[in-house]
Short mmCIF file of C-alpha atoms and ligand atoms in Angstrom, two decimals:
data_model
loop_
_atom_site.label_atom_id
_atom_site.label_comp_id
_atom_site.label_asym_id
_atom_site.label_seq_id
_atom_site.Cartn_x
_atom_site.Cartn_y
_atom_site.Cartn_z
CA UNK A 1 -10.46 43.05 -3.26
CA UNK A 2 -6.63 41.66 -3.64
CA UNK A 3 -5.96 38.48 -1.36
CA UNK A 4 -3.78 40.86 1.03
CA UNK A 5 -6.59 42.69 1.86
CA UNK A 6 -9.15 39.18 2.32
CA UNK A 7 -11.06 38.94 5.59
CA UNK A 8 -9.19 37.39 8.30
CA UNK A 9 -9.39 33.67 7.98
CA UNK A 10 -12.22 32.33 9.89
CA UNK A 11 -12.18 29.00 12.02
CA UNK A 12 -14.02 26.27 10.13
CA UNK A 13 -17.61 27.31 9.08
CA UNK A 14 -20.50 25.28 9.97
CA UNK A 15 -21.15 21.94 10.80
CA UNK A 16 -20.98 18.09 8.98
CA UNK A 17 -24.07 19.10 7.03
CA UNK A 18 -22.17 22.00 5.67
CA UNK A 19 -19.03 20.22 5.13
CA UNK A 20 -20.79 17.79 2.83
CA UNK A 21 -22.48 20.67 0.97
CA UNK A 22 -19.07 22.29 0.45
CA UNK A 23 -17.72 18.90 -0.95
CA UNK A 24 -20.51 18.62 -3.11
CA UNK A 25 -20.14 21.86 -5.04
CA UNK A 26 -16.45 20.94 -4.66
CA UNK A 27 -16.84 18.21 -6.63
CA UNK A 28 -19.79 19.12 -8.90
CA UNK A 29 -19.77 22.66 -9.08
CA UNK A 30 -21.08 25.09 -10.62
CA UNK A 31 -24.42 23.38 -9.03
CA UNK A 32 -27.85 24.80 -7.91
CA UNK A 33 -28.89 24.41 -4.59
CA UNK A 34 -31.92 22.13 -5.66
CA UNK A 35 -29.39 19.43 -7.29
CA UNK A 36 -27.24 19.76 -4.08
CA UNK A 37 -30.32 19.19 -2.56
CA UNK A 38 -31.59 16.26 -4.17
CA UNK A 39 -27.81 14.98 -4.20
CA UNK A 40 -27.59 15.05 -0.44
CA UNK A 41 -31.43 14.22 0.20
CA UNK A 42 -31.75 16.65 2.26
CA UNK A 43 -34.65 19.90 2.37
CA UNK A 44 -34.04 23.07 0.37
CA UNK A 45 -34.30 24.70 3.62
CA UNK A 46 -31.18 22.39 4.93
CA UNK A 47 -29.35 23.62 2.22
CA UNK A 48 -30.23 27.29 2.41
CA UNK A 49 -29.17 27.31 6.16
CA UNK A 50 -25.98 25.45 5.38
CA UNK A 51 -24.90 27.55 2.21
CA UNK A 52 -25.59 30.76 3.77
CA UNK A 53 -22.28 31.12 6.55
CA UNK A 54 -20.40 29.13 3.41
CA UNK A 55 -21.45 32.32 1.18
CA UNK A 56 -20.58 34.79 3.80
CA UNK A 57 -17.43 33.65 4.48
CA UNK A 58 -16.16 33.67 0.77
CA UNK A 59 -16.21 29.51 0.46
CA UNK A 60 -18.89 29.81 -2.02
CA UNK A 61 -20.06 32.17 -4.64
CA UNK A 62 -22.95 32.49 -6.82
CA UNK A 63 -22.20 31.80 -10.46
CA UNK A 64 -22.49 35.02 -11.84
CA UNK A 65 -23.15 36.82 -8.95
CA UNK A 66 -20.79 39.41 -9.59
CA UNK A 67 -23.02 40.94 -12.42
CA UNK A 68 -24.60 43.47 -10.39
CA UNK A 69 -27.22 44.01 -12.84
CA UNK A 70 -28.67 40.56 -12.02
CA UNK A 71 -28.88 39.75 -8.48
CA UNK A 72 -28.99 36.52 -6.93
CA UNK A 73 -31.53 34.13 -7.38
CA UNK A 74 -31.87 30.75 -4.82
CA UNK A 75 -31.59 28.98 -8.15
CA UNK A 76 -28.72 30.52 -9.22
CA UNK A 77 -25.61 27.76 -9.37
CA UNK A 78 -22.90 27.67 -6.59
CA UNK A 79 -19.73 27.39 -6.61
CA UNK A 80 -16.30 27.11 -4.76
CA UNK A 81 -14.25 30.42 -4.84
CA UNK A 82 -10.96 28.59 -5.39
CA UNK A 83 -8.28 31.80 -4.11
CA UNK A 84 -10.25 31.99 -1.00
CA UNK A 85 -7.73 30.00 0.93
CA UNK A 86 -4.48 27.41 0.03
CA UNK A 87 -3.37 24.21 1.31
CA UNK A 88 -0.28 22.36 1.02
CA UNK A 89 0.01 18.91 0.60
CA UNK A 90 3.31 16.61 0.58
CA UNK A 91 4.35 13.25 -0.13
CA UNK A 92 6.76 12.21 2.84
CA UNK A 93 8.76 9.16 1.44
CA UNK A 94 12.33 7.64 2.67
CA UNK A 95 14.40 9.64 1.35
CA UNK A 96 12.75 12.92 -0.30
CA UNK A 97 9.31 15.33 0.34
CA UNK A 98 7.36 16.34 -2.84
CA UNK A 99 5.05 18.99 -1.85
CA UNK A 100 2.23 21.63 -3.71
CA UNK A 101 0.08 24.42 -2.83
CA UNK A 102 -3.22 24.25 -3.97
CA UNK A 103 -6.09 25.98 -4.17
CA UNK A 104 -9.55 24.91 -2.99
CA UNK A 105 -10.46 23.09 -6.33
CA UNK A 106 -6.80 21.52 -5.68
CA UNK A 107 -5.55 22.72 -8.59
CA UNK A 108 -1.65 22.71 -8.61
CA UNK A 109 -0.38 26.58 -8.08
CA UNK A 110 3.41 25.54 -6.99
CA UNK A 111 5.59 22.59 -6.21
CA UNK A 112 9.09 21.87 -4.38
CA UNK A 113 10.95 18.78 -4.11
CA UNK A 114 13.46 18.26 -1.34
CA UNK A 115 15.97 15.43 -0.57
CA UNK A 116 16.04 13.85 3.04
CA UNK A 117 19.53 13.60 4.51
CA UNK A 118 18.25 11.43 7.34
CA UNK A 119 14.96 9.98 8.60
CA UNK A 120 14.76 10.50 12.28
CA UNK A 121 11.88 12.54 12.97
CA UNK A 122 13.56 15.87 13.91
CA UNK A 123 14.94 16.19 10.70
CA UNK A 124 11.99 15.43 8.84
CA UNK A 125 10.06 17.98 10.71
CA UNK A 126 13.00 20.22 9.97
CA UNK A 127 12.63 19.36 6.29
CA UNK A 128 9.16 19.57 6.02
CA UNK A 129 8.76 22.71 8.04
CA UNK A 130 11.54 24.31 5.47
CA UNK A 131 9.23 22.75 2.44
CA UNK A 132 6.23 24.68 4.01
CA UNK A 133 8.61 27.88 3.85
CA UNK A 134 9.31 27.71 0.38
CA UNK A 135 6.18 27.16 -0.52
CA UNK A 136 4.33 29.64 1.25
CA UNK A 137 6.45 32.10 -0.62
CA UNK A 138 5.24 30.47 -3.96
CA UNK A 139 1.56 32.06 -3.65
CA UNK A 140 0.28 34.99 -3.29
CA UNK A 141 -2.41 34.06 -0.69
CA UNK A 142 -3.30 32.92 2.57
CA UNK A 143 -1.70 28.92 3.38
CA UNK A 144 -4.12 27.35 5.91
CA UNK A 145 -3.76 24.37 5.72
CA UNK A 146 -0.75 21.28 5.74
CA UNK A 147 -1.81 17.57 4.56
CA UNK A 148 0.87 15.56 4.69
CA UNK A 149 0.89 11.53 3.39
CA UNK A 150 3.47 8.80 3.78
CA UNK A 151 3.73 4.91 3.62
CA UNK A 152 2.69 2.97 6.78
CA UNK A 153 0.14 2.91 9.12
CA UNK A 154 -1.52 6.08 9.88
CA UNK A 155 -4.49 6.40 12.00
CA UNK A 156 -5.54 10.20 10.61
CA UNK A 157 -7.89 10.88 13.27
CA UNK A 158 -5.31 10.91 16.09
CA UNK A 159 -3.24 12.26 13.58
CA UNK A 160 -0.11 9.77 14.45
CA UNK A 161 2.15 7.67 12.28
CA UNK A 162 1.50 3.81 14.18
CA UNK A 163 4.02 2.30 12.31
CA UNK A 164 6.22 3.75 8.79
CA UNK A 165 8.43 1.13 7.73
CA UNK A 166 10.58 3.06 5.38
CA UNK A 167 10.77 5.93 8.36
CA UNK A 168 11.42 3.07 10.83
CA UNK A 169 8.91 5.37 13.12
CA UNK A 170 6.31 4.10 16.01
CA UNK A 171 3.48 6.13 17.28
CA UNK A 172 4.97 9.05 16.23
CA UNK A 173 2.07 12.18 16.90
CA UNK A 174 3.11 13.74 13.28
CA UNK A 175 0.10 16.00 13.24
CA UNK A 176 0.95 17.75 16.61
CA UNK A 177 4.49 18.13 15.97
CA UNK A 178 4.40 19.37 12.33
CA UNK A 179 1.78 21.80 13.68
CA UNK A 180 3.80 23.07 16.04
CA UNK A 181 6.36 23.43 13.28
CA UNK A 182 4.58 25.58 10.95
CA UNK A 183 1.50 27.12 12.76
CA UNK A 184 -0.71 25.45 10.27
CA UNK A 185 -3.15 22.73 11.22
CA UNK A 186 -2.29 19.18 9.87
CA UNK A 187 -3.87 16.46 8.72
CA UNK A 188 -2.01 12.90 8.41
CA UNK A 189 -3.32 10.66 6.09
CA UNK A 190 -1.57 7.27 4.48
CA UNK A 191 -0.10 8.00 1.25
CA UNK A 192 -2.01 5.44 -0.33
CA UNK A 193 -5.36 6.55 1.17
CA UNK A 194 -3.94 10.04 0.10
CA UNK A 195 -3.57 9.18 -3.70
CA UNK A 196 -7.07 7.45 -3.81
CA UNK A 197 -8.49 10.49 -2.68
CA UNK A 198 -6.95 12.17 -5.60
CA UNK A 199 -8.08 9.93 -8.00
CA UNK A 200 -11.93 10.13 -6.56
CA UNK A 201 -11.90 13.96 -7.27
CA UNK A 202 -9.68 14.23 -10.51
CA UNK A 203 -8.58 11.34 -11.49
CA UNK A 204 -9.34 7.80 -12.50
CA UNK A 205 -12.21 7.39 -9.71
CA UNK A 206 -14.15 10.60 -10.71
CA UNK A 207 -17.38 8.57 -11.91
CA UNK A 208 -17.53 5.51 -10.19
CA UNK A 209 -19.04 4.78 -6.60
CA UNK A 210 -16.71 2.19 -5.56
CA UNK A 211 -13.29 1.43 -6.40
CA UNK A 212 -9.69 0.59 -5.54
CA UNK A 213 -6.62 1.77 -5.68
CA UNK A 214 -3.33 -0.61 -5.55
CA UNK A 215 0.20 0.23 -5.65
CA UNK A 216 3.00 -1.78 -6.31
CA UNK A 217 6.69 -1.30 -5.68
CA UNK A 218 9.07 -1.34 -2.85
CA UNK A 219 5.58 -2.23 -1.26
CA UNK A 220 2.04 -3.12 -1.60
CA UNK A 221 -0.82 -0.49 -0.60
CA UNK A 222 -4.30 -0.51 -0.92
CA UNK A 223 -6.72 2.57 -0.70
CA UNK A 224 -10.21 1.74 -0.95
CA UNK A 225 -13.31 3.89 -1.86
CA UNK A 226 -16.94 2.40 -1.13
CA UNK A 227 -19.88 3.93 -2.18
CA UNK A 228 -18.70 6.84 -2.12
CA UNK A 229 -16.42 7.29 1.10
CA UNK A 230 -13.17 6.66 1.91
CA UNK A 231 -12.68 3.37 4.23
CA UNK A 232 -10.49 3.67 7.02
CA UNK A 233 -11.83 1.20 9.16
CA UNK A 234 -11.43 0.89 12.91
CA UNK A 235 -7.62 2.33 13.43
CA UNK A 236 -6.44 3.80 9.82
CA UNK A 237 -5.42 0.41 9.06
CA UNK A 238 -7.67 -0.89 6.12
CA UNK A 239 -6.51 -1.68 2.86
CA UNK A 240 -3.30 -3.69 3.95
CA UNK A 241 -3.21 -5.82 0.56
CA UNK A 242 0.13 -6.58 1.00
CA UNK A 243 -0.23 -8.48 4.08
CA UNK A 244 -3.18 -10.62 3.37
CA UNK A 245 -2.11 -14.50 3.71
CA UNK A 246 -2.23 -15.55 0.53
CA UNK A 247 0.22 -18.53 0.03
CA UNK A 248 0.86 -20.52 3.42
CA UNK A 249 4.06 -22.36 1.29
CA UNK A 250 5.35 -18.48 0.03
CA UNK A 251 8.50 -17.04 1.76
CA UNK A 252 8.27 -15.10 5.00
CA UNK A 253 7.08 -11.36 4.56
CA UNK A 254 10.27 -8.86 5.00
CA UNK A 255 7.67 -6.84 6.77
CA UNK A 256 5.67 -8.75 9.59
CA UNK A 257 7.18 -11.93 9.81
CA UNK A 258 4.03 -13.70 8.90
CA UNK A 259 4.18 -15.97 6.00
CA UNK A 260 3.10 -16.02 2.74
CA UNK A 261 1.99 -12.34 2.61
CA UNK A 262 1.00 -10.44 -0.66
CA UNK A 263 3.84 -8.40 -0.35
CA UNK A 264 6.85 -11.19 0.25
CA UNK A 265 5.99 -12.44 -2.95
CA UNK A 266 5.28 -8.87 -5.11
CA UNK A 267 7.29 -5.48 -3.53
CA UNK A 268 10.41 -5.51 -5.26
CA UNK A 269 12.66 -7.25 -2.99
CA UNK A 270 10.43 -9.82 -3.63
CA UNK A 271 11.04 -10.08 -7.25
CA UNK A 272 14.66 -9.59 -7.00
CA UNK A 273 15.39 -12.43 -4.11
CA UNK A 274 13.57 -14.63 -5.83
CA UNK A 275 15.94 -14.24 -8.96
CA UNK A 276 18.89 -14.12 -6.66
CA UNK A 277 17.91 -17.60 -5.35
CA UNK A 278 16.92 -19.09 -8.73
CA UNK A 279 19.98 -18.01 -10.30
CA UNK A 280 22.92 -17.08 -7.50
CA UNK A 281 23.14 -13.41 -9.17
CA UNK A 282 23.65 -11.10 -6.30
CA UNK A 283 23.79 -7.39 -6.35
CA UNK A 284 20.68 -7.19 -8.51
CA UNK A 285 17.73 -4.04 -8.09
CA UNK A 286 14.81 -4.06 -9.53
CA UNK A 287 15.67 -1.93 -12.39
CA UNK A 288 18.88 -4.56 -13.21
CA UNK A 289 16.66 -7.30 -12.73
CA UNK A 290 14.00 -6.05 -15.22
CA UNK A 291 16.47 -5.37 -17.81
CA UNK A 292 17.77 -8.97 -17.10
CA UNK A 293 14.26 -10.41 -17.90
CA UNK A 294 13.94 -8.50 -21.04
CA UNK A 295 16.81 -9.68 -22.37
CA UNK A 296 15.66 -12.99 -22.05
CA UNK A 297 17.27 -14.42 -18.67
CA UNK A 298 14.63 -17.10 -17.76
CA UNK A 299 15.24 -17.24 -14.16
CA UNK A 300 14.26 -13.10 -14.00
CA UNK A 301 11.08 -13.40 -16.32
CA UNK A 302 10.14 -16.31 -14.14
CA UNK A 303 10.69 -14.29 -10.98
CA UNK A 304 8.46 -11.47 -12.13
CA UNK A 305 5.94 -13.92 -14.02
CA UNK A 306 5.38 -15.37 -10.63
CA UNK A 307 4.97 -11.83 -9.17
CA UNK A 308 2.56 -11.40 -11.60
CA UNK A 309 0.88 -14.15 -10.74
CA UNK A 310 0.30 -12.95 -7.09
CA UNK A 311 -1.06 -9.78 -7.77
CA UNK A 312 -3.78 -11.18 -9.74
CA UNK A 313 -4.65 -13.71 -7.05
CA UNK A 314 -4.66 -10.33 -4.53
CA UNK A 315 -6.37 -8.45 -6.70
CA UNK A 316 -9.41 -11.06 -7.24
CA UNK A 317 -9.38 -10.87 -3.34
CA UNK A 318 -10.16 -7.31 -3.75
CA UNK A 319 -12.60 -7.76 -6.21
CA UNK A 320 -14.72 -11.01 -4.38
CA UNK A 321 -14.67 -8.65 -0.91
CA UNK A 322 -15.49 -5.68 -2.10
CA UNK A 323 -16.91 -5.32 -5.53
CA UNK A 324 -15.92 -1.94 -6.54
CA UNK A 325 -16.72 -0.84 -9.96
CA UNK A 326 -12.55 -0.46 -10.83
CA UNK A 327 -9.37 -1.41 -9.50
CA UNK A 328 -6.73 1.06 -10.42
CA UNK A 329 -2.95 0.16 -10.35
CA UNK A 330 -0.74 2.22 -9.36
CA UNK A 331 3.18 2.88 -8.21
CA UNK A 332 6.67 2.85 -9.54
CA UNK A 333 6.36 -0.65 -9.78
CA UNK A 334 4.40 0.08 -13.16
CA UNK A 335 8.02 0.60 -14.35
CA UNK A 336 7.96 -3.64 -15.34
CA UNK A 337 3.95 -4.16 -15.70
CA UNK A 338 5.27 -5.28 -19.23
CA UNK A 339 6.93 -8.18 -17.58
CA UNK A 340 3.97 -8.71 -14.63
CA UNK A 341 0.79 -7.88 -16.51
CA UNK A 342 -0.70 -10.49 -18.56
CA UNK A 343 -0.01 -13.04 -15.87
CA UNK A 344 -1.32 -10.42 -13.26
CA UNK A 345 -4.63 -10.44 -15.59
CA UNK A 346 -4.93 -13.99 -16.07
CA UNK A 347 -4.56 -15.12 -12.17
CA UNK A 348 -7.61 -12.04 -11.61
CA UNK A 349 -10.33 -13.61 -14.32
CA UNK A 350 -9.24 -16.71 -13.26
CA UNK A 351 -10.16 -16.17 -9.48
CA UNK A 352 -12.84 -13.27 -9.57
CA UNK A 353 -15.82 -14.55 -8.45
CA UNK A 354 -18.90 -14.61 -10.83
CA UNK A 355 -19.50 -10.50 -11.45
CA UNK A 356 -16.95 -9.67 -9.72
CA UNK A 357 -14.81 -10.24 -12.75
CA UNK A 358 -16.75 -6.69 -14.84
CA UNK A 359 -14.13 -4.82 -12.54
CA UNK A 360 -12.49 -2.93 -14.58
CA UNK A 361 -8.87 -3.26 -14.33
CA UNK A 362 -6.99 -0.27 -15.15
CA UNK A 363 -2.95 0.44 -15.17
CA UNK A 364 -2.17 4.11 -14.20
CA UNK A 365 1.15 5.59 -12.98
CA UNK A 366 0.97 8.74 -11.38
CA UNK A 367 3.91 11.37 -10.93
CA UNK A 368 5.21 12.27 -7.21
CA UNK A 369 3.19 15.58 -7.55
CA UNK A 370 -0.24 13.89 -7.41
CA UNK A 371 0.32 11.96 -4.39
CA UNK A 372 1.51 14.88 -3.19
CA UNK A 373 -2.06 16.60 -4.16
CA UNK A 374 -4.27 13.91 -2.60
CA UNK A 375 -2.21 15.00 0.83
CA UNK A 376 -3.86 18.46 0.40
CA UNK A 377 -7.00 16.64 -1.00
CA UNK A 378 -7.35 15.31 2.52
CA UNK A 379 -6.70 18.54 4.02
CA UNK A 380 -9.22 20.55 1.94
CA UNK A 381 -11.63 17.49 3.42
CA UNK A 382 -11.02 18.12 6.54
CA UNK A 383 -11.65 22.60 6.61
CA UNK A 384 -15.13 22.13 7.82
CA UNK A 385 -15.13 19.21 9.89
CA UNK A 386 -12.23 20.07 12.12
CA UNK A 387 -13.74 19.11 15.08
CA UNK A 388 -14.17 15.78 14.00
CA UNK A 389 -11.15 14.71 12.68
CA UNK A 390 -11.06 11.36 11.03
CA UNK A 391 -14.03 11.74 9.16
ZN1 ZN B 401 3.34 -9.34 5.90
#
């Protein structure tokens, strides 16, 4: 059977139970039902009664199943039938989209990147919803699905921006309107939050419980796995790293006005007013002012010592909280972690608290494209628990 001629698509199969058993052989697949079982703690007659609407539908499959000559067996290993359906995911920044198709095992099949002429929310939508049509042509298969993840705070389950400060958008009901827009449902998700989940299924988070992931750059984001699940906490708004109060002498934070925030002393314009003060340079970026440092201008390597210096105080923070097993960082900032890092690691051992300090500290940058997957990560979460978005 070709992909033109699938089964129409069917609303979302089955209930939490089943969405959990789908994410499991997601995840660990090929898997018998026993291990999925004992995974999940629940019956092998739970698990019969939630695989059997997955199977029927064309979700799952059993390994080997199409050898006729040996039919299936309840032992028999399940897993995901990855062409059964596409999502697309894309990474809405300031000024361009980065978007992918995917299959159900999120494995990259396409990608487009577009520049953003302006940021106001109709042309956006119009950019995005012209994204979608390019890349709907890219596959040869049904597109279900749109995840879409951007800086700021999102609250996913009403599926509204609150607050993007590189968009300069408010309570802006994303999902709705991009839905409108392309037909598709749409999930919302922070970009941040996004990327973690990336990094949980295929990436540096694939065998650990608990962990973090911390970006650096123009900003400072925080997306936080515990035990397992993602934490959003009461609105979408946990993991704000950059805003925790950590110097009551530091400069006032660009961002909320507060002082002494994570991210008036680390994002970028951080690093570069600080040398601009020190030093009366003006006109610096953050490229110019790395390339300053390393050529041995004391005022820069100061600037992004003291940077440095922050992040590993904010980063201990993490640790003493929350304890995950790994703190991944992330973001274009990585571009000067040769000028940040050692200080960065010394202010973390020196403030992690007791065990807190076996976190395992780990420097990672990751390309556009897999943000851009964690966006249809998120979506691919949300195909069987539709009716309880947020989860
Ligand atoms: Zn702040």
């Amino acid at each position: 059977m070709t992909r033109t001629q699938q089964t129409p698509l069917l609303p979302p199969v089955g209930d939490a139970t089943a969405a959990n058993v789908f994410m499991t052989v997601l995840t660990r697949g090929p898997i018998a039902r026993s291990e999925i079982a004992y995974t999940l703690g629940l019956s092998a007659g739970t698990i019969s009664r939630s695989t059997k609407p997955l199977l029927e539908a064309g979700y799952l499959i059993e390994d080997g199943a199409a050898d006729n000559s040996r039919p299936g067996r309840p032992t028999m290993p399940l897993r995901v039938v990855a062409e059964r359906e596409f999502v697309i995911g894309v990474k809405l920044t300031g000024d361009h989209l980065v978007g992918v198709v995917v299959d159900l095992l999120a494995n990259v099949r396409a990608s487009r990147e577009v520049s953003l002429t302006a940021t106001d929310v109709d042309s956006v939508v119009a950019a995005l919803a012209g994204l979608v049509a390019q890349l709907r042509l890219a596959v040869d298969g049904p597109i279900t699905r749109l995840g879409v993840g951007l800086g700021g705070h999102v609250d996913p389950a009403a599926g509204t921006v609150r607050y993007a400060p590189f968009l300069d958008w408010r309570d802006v009901p994303l999902a709705r309107i991009l839905s409108a827009a392309t037909g598709l449902p749409v999930v919302v998700e922070n970009d941040v939050n996004a990327l973690t989940v990336a990094e949980q299924w295929f990436g540096a988070g694939i065998d650990v419980p608990s962990f973090a992931v911390v970006t650096i750059g123009a900003g400072v984001g925080c997306g936080l796995v515990l035990n397992g699940g993602l934490v959003h906490g009461a609105s979408g708004l946990a993991g704000e790293l950059g805003h925790i109060p950590l110097d009551p002498a530091g400069p006032p934070c660009p961002r909320c006005g507060n002082t002494g925030c994570v991210e008036a002393a680390v994002a970028d314009s951080a690093i570069v007013g600080r040398i601009t003060q020190a030093s009366g340079r003006d006109g610096l970026d953050i490229l110019a002012a790395a390339q300053l440092a390393r050529t041995g201008d004391a005022a820069a390597a100061a600037a992004f010592t003291a940077a440095g210096q922050v992040l590993g105080r904010a980063l201990a923070t993490v640790a003493n909280l929350l304890n995950p097993n790994r703190i991944i960082l992330s973001g274009e900032g990585l571009a000067a972690s040769d000028l940040f890092e050692t200080a960065a690691r010394q202010a973390f051992y020196t403030h992690a608290y007791g065990s807190a300090g076996d976190c395992e500290l780990l420097t990672r940058p990751l390309p556009d494209d897999t943000w851009a997957r964690g966006a249809a990560a998120v979506a691919i979460q949300h195909l069987f628990v539709a009716r309880a978005p947020g989860r």
